[in-house]
Amino acid sequence: MITGIVVALLLAVIVFQYMIIKIDRNKRHEAGHDKLTGLCNLEHLMQKIKELPDKKKNRLIIYSDIAEFKLIMMTQCLKMLLNIRQ
């Protein structure tokens, strides 16, 4: 009887730890990525660049900031929704 309770408690702790790790991983991903596109945001990109090994290799990074990107995407989403309802 006591063994069953101990096993159940250990399983509960393992499941709880797994859930905490999964939630933390999701939060870190959301903090470093754009919700709409899923692409890395600038802060995350800069951190990844800092983590690159300091080897003497040529690298090219192209960064583009589209003005009013949210407005463009919201307009497209609204157009799609209106087409679906018709």
PDB file of C-alpha atoms in Angstrom:
ATOM      1  CA  MET A   1       0.000   0.000   0.000  1.00  0.00           C
ATOM      2  CA  ILE A   2       2.706   2.484   1.001  1.00  0.00           C
ATOM      3  CA  THR A   3       4.811   1.451  -2.008  1.00  0.00           C
ATOM      4  CA  GLY A   4       1.922   2.324  -4.332  1.00  0.00           C
ATOM      5  CA  ILE A   5       1.551   5.736  -2.732  1.00  0.00           C
ATOM      6  CA  VAL A   6       5.290   6.413  -3.033  1.00  0.00           C
ATOM      7  CA  VAL A   7       5.276   5.358  -6.704  1.00  0.00           C
ATOM      8  CA  ALA A   8       2.239   7.555  -7.386  1.00  0.00           C
ATOM      9  CA  LEU A   9       3.910  10.531  -5.700  1.00  0.00           C
ATOM     10  CA  LEU A  10       7.133   9.999  -7.667  1.00  0.00           C
ATOM     11  CA  LEU A  11       5.170   9.834 -10.920  1.00  0.00           C
ATOM     12  CA  ALA A  12       3.294  13.000  -9.987  1.00  0.00           C
ATOM     13  CA  VAL A  13       6.591  14.805  -9.304  1.00  0.00           C
ATOM     14  CA  ILE A  14       8.042  13.613 -12.626  1.00  0.00           C
ATOM     15  CA  VAL A  15       4.958  14.738 -14.564  1.00  0.00           C
ATOM     16  CA  PHE A  16       4.937  18.084 -12.750  1.00  0.00           C
ATOM     17  CA  GLN A  17       8.631  18.672 -13.530  1.00  0.00           C
ATOM     18  CA  TYR A  18       8.027  17.767 -17.181  1.00  0.00           C
ATOM     19  CA  MET A  19       5.168  20.276 -17.363  1.00  0.00           C
ATOM     20  CA  ILE A  20       7.314  23.018 -15.806  1.00  0.00           C
ATOM     21  CA  ILE A  21      10.143  22.351 -18.277  1.00  0.00           C
ATOM     22  CA  LYS A  22       7.722  22.372 -21.224  1.00  0.00           C
ATOM     23  CA  ILE A  23       6.074  25.634 -20.110  1.00  0.00           C
ATOM     24  CA  ASP A  24       9.490  27.271 -19.605  1.00  0.00           C
ATOM     25  CA  ARG A  25      10.639  26.136 -23.048  1.00  0.00           C
ATOM     26  CA  ASN A  26       7.461  27.531 -24.640  1.00  0.00           C
ATOM     27  CA  LYS A  27       7.831  30.869 -22.833  1.00  0.00           C
ATOM     28  CA  ARG A  28      11.454  31.215 -23.971  1.00  0.00           C
ATOM     29  CA  HIS A  29      10.437  30.426 -27.552  1.00  0.00           C
ATOM     30  CA  GLU A  30       7.591  32.964 -27.470  1.00  0.00           C
ATOM     31  CA  ALA A  31       9.902  35.623 -26.017  1.00  0.00           C
ATOM     32  CA  GLY A  32      12.411  35.189 -28.834  1.00  0.00           C
ATOM     33  CA  HIS A  33      10.091  34.777 -31.801  1.00  0.00           C
ATOM     34  CA  ASP A  34       7.473  36.818 -33.608  1.00  0.00           C
ATOM     35  CA  LYS A  35       3.991  35.461 -32.920  1.00  0.00           C
ATOM     36  CA  LEU A  36       2.737  36.134 -36.424  1.00  0.00           C
ATOM     37  CA  THR A  37       5.610  34.810 -38.525  1.00  0.00           C
ATOM     38  CA  GLY A  38       7.402  32.514 -36.084  1.00  0.00           C
ATOM     39  CA  LEU A  39      10.709  34.126 -37.058  1.00  0.00           C
ATOM     40  CA  CYS A  40      13.361  35.184 -34.544  1.00  0.00           C
ATOM     41  CA  ASN A  41      12.929  38.694 -33.240  1.00  0.00           C
ATOM     42  CA  LEU A  42      15.875  41.085 -33.318  1.00  0.00           C
ATOM     43  CA  GLU A  43      16.869  40.526 -29.685  1.00  0.00           C
ATOM     44  CA  HIS A  44      16.950  36.734 -30.150  1.00  0.00           C
ATOM     45  CA  LEU A  45      18.850  37.072 -33.408  1.00  0.00           C
ATOM     46  CA  MET A  46      21.493  39.286 -31.781  1.00  0.00           C
ATOM     47  CA  GLN A  47      21.901  36.763 -28.952  1.00  0.00           C
ATOM     48  CA  LYS A  48      22.389  33.931 -31.459  1.00  0.00           C
ATOM     49  CA  ILE A  49      24.975  36.001 -33.321  1.00  0.00           C
ATOM     50  CA  LYS A  50      26.889  36.555 -30.063  1.00  0.00           C
ATOM     51  CA  GLU A  51      26.876  32.783 -29.469  1.00  0.00           C
ATOM     52  CA  LEU A  52      28.525  32.055 -32.818  1.00  0.00           C
ATOM     53  CA  PRO A  53      32.063  30.720 -32.511  1.00  0.00           C
ATOM     54  CA  ASP A  54      34.637  33.433 -33.056  1.00  0.00           C
ATOM     55  CA  LYS A  55      36.178  31.948 -36.168  1.00  0.00           C
ATOM     56  CA  LYS A  56      37.514  33.978 -39.028  1.00  0.00           C
ATOM     57  CA  LYS A  57      34.774  33.094 -41.463  1.00  0.00           C
ATOM     58  CA  ASN A  58      32.977  35.540 -43.653  1.00  0.00           C
ATOM     59  CA  ARG A  59      29.360  35.975 -42.703  1.00  0.00           C
ATOM     60  CA  LEU A  60      26.596  38.080 -44.134  1.00  0.00           C
ATOM     61  CA  ILE A  61      23.501  38.999 -42.178  1.00  0.00           C
ATOM     62  CA  ILE A  62      20.669  40.824 -43.844  1.00  0.00           C
ATOM     63  CA  TYR A  63      18.162  42.508 -41.580  1.00  0.00           C
ATOM     64  CA  SER A  64      15.077  44.262 -42.831  1.00  0.00           C
ATOM     65  CA  ASP A  65      12.476  46.179 -40.898  1.00  0.00           C
ATOM     66  CA  ILE A  66       9.242  46.527 -42.812  1.00  0.00           C
ATOM     67  CA  ALA A  67       7.484  49.725 -41.810  1.00  0.00           C
ATOM     68  CA  GLU A  68       3.911  49.184 -40.679  1.00  0.00           C
ATOM     69  CA  PHE A  69       4.263  45.388 -40.943  1.00  0.00           C
ATOM     70  CA  LYS A  70       1.476  44.823 -38.407  1.00  0.00           C
ATOM     71  CA  LEU A  71      -0.871  47.053 -40.381  1.00  0.00           C
ATOM     72  CA  ILE A  72      -0.106  45.163 -43.592  1.00  0.00           C
ATOM     73  CA  MET A  73      -0.670  41.777 -41.926  1.00  0.00           C
ATOM     74  CA  MET A  74      -3.882  42.879 -40.188  1.00  0.00           C
ATOM     75  CA  THR A  75      -5.219  44.206 -43.491  1.00  0.00           C
ATOM     76  CA  GLN A  76      -4.470  40.871 -45.157  1.00  0.00           C
ATOM     77  CA  CYS A  77      -6.113  38.959 -42.300  1.00  0.00           C
ATOM     78  CA  LEU A  78      -9.231  41.114 -42.496  1.00  0.00           C
ATOM     79  CA  LYS A  79      -9.434  40.599 -46.260  1.00  0.00           C
ATOM     80  CA  MET A  80      -9.190  36.840 -45.779  1.00  0.00           C
ATOM     81  CA  LEU A  81     -11.894  36.888 -43.103  1.00  0.00           C
ATOM     82  CA  LEU A  82     -14.203  38.945 -45.293  1.00  0.00           C
ATOM     83  CA  ASN A  83     -13.699  36.540 -48.199  1.00  0.00           C
ATOM     84  CA  ILE A  84     -14.491  33.563 -45.965  1.00  0.00           C
ATOM     85  CA  ARG A  85     -17.771  35.088 -44.785  1.00  0.00           C
ATOM     86  CA  GLN A  86     -19.026  35.886 -48.290  1.00  0.00           C
TER      87      GLN A  86
END
